[in-house]
Coordinates of C-alpha atoms in Angstrom, one line a residue:
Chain A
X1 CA 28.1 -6.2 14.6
X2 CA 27.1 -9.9 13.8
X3 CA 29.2 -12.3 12.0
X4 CA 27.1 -12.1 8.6
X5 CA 27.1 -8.2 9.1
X6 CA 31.0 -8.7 9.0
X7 CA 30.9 -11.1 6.2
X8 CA 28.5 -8.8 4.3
X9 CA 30.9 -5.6 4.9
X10 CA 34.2 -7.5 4.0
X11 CA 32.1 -8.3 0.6
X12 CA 31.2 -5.3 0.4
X13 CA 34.5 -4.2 0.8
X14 CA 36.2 -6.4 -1.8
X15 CA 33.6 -5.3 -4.6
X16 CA 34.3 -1.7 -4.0
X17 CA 38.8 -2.7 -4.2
X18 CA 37.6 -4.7 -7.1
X19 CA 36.1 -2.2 -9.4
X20 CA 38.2 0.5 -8.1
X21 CA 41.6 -1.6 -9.4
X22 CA 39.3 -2.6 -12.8
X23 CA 39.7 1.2 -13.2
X24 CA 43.0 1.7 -12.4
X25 CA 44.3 -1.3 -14.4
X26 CA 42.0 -0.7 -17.3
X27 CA 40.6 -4.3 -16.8
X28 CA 37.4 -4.3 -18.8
X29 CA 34.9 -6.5 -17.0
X30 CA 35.2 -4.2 -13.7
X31 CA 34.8 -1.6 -15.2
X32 CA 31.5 -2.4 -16.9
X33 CA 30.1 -3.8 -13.8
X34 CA 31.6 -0.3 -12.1
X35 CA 29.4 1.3 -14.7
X36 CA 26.5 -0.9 -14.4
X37 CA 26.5 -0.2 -10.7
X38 CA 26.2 3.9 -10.9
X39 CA 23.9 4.0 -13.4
X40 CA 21.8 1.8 -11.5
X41 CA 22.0 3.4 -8.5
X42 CA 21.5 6.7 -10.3
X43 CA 17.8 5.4 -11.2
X44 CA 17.2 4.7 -7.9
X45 CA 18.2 7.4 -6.3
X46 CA 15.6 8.9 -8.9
X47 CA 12.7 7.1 -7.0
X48 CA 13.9 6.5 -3.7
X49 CA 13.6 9.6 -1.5
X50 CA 10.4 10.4 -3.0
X51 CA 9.2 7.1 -2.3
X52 CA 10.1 7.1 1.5
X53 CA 9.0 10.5 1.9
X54 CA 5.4 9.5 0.8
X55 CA 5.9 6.6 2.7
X56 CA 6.9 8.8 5.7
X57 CA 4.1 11.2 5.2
X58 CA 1.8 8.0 4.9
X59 CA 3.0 6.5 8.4
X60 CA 2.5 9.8 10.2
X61 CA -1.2 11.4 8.5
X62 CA -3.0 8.0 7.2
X63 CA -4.9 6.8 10.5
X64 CA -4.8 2.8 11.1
X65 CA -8.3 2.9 11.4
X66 CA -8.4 4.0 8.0
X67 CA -6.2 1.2 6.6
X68 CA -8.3 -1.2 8.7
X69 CA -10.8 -0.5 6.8
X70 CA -10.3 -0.4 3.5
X71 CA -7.7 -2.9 3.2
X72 CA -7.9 -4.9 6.9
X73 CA -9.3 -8.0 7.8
X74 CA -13.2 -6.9 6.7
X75 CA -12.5 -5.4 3.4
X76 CA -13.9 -8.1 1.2
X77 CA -13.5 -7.6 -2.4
X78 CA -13.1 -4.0 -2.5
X79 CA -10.1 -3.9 -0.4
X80 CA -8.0 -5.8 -3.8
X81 CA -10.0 -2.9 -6.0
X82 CA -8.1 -0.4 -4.0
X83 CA -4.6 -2.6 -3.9
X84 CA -4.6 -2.9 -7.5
X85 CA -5.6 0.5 -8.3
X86 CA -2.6 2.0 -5.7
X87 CA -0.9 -0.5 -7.7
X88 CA -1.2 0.8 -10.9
X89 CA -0.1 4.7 -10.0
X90 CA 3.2 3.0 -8.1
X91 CA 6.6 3.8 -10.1
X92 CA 9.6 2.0 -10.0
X93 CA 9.2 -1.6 -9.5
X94 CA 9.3 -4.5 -7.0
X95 CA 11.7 -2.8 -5.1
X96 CA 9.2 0.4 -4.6
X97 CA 6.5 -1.9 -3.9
X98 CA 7.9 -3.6 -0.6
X99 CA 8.4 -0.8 1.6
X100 CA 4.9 0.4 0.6
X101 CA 3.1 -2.7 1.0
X102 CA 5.5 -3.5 4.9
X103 CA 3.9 0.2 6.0
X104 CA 0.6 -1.0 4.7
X105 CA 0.7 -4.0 6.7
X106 CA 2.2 -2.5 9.7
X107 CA -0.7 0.0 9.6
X108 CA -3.2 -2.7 9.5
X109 CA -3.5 -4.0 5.9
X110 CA -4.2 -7.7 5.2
X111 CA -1.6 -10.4 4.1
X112 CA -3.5 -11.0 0.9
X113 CA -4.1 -7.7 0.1
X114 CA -0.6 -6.7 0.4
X115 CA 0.7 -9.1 -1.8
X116 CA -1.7 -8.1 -4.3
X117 CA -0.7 -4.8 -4.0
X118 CA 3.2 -6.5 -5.1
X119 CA 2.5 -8.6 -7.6
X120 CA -0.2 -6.1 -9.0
X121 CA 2.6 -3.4 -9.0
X122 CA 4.7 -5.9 -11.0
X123 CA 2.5 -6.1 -13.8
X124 CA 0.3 -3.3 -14.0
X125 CA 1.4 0.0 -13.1
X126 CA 0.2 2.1 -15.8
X127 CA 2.9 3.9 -17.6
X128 CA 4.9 0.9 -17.4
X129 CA 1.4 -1.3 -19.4
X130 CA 1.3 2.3 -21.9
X131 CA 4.7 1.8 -22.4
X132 CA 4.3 -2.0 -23.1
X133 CA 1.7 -1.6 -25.6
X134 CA 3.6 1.0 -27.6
X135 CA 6.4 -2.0 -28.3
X136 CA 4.1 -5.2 -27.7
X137 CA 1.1 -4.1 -29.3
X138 CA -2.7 -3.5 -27.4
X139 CA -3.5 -7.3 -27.5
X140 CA -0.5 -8.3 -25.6
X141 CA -1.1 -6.0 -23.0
X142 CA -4.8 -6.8 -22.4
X143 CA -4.5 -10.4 -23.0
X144 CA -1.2 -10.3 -19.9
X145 CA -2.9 -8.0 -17.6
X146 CA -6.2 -10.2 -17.9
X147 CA -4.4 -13.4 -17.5
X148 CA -2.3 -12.5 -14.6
X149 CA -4.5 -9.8 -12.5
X150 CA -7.1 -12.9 -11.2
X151 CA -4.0 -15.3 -10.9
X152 CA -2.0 -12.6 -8.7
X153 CA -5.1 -12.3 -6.6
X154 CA -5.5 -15.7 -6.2
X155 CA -2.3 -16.7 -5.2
X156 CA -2.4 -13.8 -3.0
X157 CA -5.2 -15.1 -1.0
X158 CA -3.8 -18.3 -0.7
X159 CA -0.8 -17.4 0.7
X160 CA -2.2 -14.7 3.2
X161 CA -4.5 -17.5 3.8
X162 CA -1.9 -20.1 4.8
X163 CA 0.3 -17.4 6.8
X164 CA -2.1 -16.7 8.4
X165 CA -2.7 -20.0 9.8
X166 CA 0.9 -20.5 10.3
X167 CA 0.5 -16.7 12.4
X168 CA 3.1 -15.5 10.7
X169 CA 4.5 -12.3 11.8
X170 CA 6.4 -9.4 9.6
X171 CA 9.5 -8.4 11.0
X172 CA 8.8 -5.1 12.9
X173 CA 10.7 -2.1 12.8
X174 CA 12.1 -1.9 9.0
Chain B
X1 CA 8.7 10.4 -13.5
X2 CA 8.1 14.8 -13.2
X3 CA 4.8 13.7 -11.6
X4 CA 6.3 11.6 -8.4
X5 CA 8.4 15.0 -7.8
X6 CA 5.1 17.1 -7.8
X7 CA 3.0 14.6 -5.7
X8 CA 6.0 14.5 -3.6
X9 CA 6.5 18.4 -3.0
X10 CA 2.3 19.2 -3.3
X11 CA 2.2 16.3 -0.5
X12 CA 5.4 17.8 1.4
X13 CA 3.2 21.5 1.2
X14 CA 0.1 20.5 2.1
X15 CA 1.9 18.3 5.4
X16 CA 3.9 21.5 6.1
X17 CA 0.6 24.2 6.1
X18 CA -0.8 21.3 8.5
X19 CA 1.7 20.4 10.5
X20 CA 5.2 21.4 10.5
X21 CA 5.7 19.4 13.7
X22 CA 4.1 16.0 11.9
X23 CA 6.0 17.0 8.8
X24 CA 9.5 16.9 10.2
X25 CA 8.1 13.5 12.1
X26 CA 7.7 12.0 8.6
X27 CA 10.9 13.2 7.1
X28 CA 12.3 11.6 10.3
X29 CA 11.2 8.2 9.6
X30 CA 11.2 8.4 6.0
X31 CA 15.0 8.9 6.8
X32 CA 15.5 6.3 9.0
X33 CA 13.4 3.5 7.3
X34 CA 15.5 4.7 4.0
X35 CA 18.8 4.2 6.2
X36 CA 17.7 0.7 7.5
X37 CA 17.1 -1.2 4.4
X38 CA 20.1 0.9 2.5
X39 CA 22.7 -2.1 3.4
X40 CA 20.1 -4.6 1.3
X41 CA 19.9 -1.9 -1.9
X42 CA 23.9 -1.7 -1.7
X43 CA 23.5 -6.1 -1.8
X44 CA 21.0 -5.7 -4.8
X45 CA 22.9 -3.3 -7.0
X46 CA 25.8 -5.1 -6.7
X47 CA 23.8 -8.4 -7.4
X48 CA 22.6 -6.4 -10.3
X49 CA 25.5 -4.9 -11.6
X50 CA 27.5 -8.5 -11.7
X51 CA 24.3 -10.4 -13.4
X52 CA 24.1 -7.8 -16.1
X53 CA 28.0 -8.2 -17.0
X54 CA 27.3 -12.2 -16.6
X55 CA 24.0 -11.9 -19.0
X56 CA 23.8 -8.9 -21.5
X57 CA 21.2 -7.8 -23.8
X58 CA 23.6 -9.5 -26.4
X59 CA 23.3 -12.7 -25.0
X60 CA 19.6 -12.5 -24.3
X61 CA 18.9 -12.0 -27.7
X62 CA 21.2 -14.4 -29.0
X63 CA 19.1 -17.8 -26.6
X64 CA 15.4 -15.9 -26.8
X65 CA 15.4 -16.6 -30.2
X66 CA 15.3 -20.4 -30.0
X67 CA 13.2 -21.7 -32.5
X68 CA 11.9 -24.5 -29.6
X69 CA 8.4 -23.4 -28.0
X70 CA 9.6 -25.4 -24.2
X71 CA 12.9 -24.2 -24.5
X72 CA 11.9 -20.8 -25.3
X73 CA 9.6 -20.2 -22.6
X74 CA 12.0 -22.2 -20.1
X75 CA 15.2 -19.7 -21.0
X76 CA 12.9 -16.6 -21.2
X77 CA 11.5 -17.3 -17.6
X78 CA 15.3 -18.1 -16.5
X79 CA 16.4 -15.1 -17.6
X80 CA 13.6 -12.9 -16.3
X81 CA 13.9 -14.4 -13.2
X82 CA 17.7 -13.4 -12.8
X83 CA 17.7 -10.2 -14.1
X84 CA 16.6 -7.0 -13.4
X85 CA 16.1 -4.1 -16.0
X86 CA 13.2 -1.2 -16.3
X87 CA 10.7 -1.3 -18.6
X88 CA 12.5 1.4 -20.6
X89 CA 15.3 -0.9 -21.5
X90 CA 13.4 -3.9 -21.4
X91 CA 10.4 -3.1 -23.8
X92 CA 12.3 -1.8 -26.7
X93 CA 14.3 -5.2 -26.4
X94 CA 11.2 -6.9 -26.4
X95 CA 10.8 -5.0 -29.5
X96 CA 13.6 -6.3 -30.9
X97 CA 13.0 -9.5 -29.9
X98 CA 9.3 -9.4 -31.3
X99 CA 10.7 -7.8 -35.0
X100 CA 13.4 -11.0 -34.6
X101 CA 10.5 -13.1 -34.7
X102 CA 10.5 -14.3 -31.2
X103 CA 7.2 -15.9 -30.1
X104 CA 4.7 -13.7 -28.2
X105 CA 4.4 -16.2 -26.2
X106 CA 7.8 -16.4 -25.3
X107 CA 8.1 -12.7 -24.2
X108 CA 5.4 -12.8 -22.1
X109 CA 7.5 -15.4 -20.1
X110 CA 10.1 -12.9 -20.2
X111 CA 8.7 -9.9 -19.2
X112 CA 6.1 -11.2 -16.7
X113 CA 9.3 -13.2 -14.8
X114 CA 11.3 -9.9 -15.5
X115 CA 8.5 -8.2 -13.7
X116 CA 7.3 -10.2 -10.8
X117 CA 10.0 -12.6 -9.7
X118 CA 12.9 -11.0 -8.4
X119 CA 16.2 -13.1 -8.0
X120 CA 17.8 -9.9 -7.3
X121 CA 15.7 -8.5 -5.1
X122 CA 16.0 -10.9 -2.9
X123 CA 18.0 -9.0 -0.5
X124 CA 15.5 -6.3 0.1
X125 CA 12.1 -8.6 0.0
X126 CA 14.3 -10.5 2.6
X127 CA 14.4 -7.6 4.9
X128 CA 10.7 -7.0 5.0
X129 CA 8.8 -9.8 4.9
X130 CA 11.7 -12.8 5.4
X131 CA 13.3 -15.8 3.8
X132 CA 10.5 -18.1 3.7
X133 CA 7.6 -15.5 2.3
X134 CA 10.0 -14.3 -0.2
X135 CA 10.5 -17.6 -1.1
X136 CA 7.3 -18.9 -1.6
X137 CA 6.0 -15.2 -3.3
X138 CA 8.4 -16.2 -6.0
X139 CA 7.6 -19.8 -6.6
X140 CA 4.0 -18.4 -7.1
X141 CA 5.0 -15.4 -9.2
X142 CA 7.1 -17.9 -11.6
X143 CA 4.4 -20.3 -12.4
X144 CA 2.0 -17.3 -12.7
X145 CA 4.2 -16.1 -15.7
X146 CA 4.1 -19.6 -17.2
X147 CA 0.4 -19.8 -16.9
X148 CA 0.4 -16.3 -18.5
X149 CA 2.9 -17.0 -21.1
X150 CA 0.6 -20.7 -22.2
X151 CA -2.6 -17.9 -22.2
X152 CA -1.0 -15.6 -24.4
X153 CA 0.4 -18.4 -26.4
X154 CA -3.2 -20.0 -27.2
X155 CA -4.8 -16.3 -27.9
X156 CA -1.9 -15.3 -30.4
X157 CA -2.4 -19.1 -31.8
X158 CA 1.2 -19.6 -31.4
X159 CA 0.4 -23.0 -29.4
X160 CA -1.5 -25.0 -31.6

């Protein structure tokens, strides 16, 4: 165990005495961030296993070749189709996103690509834009997703473009 | 949400009638993978659940509706960026927001922050990709919602 994994684990520690004494002692604040902590993890716990099963089931059928392809190095313009598209059938949010896109990278997706695929699962998943529209009105959806699709792509080449040249490197073997 | 479960189980099936051996492979390292970053979701929710005490709905409400167009977006971006909530909770305040007579343009800083920069996600982009990619995905991400919210803002003619 490292020093920040100790440093971590005595936090972690101290959040869990914390809320526990907030609910022993009736102290308000504690309690609500108790709260707010289970029924957080509650909806992720929704997402979660589903996710990394997929993910799991992705990693062991999908061949690298096949990622190469649609989404490596020679994909040109198509291979952003496809990231958006994946994009918009993804649930949950950012936090869904990252695993995905780290096993579509480790399988032989490009930088840009992949972080299309994150921002693009940001902003347009589609129940998430249905669900928008129903509150924000049509207009605001289309006028967002138009405004920010090409931006997201954009920045996303850039920075593949630069780490690339700096060759960066993902962390392996999350 | 039903139709994750279905993929998931059709997908399960279908891997099983395959494969059974490449099946429990996959469960396999969709266990481990889930077990590795677990430590970073336990720092998130945590992040999560203190932020949400620190910043409520209430309190969002209460600064969003700043009658200022600069200070508007600038608090709606801050508060995107720090938060976390999903879209079922965050839309209907939006709503609320919208019927309060918050600007469009405003929002769209909100929820575009709310949805693509990720303060508290920090620990779990971290993991994956590193500090410094993190980092710079979320500088980008920010100014992309204020270039958003400024398009939104001249098509709903809240600008000039």
């Amino acid at each position: 165990m490292t020093f920040s994994d100790k440093i971590k684990m005595s936090g972690f520690f101290a959040y869990i005495c914390f809320v526990a004494a907030s609910f022993i002692f009736n102290f308000n604040p504690g309690k609500l961030i108790g709260i707010n902590f289970y029924s957080f993890s509650m909806e992720m716990l929704k997402l979660l296993p589903c996710a990394f099963i997929l993910i799991g089931l992705f990693e062991v059928w999908v061949k690298r070749k096949t990622v190469e392809k649609h989404l490596g190095a020679k994909s040109g313009f198509r291979g952003y189709l496809w990231a958006v598209l994946l994009a918009g059938t993804t649930v949950g949010g950012l936090y869904v996103a990252f695993p995905i896109a780290y096993s579509l990278h480790t399988k032989g997706a490009k930088l840009s690509i992949i972080f299309t695929y994150i921002g693009a699962s940001a902003i347009c998943r589609v129940p998430m834009t249905i669900f928008e529209a129903s509150f924000m009105g049509i207009k605001f959806s289309i006028i967002r997703l138009f405004a920010s699709l090409p931006l997201v792509i954009v920045t996303s080449m850039l920075l593949g473009h630069y780490l690339t040249k700096r060759k960066y490197k993902i962390l392996p073997g999350k | 949400m039903y139709y994750l479960y279905i993929l998931t189980l059709l997908a399960l099936l279908i891997s099983v009638f395959k494969s059974v051996d490449k099946t429990s492979k996959a469960v396999k390292i969709a266990l481990k993978k889930f077990i590795n970053i677990l430590p970073a979701f336990v720092s998130m929710l945590i992040l999560v659940s203190i932020i949400l005490f620190l910043i409520p709905d209430k309190i969002i409400l209460k600064y969003l509706g700043n009658n200022n167009k600069i200070v508007g977006i600038m608090l709606a971006s801050f508060f995107g960026s720090v938060t976390l909530m999903p879209g079922f909770i965050a839309f209907p305040l939006c709503g609320i927001l919208l019927k309060k007579g918050v600007t469009y343009m405003v929002l769209s800083a909100f929820s575009t922050t709310l949805m693509m920069v990720g303060v508290l996600t920090y620990p779990i982009e971290k993991e994956y990709f590193g500090t410094r990619v993190t980092i710079l995905r979320n500088i980008f991400s920010f100014f992309i919602a204020i270039v958003v919210a400024l398009i939104t803002g001249i098509f709903f003619g809240e600008i000039w």
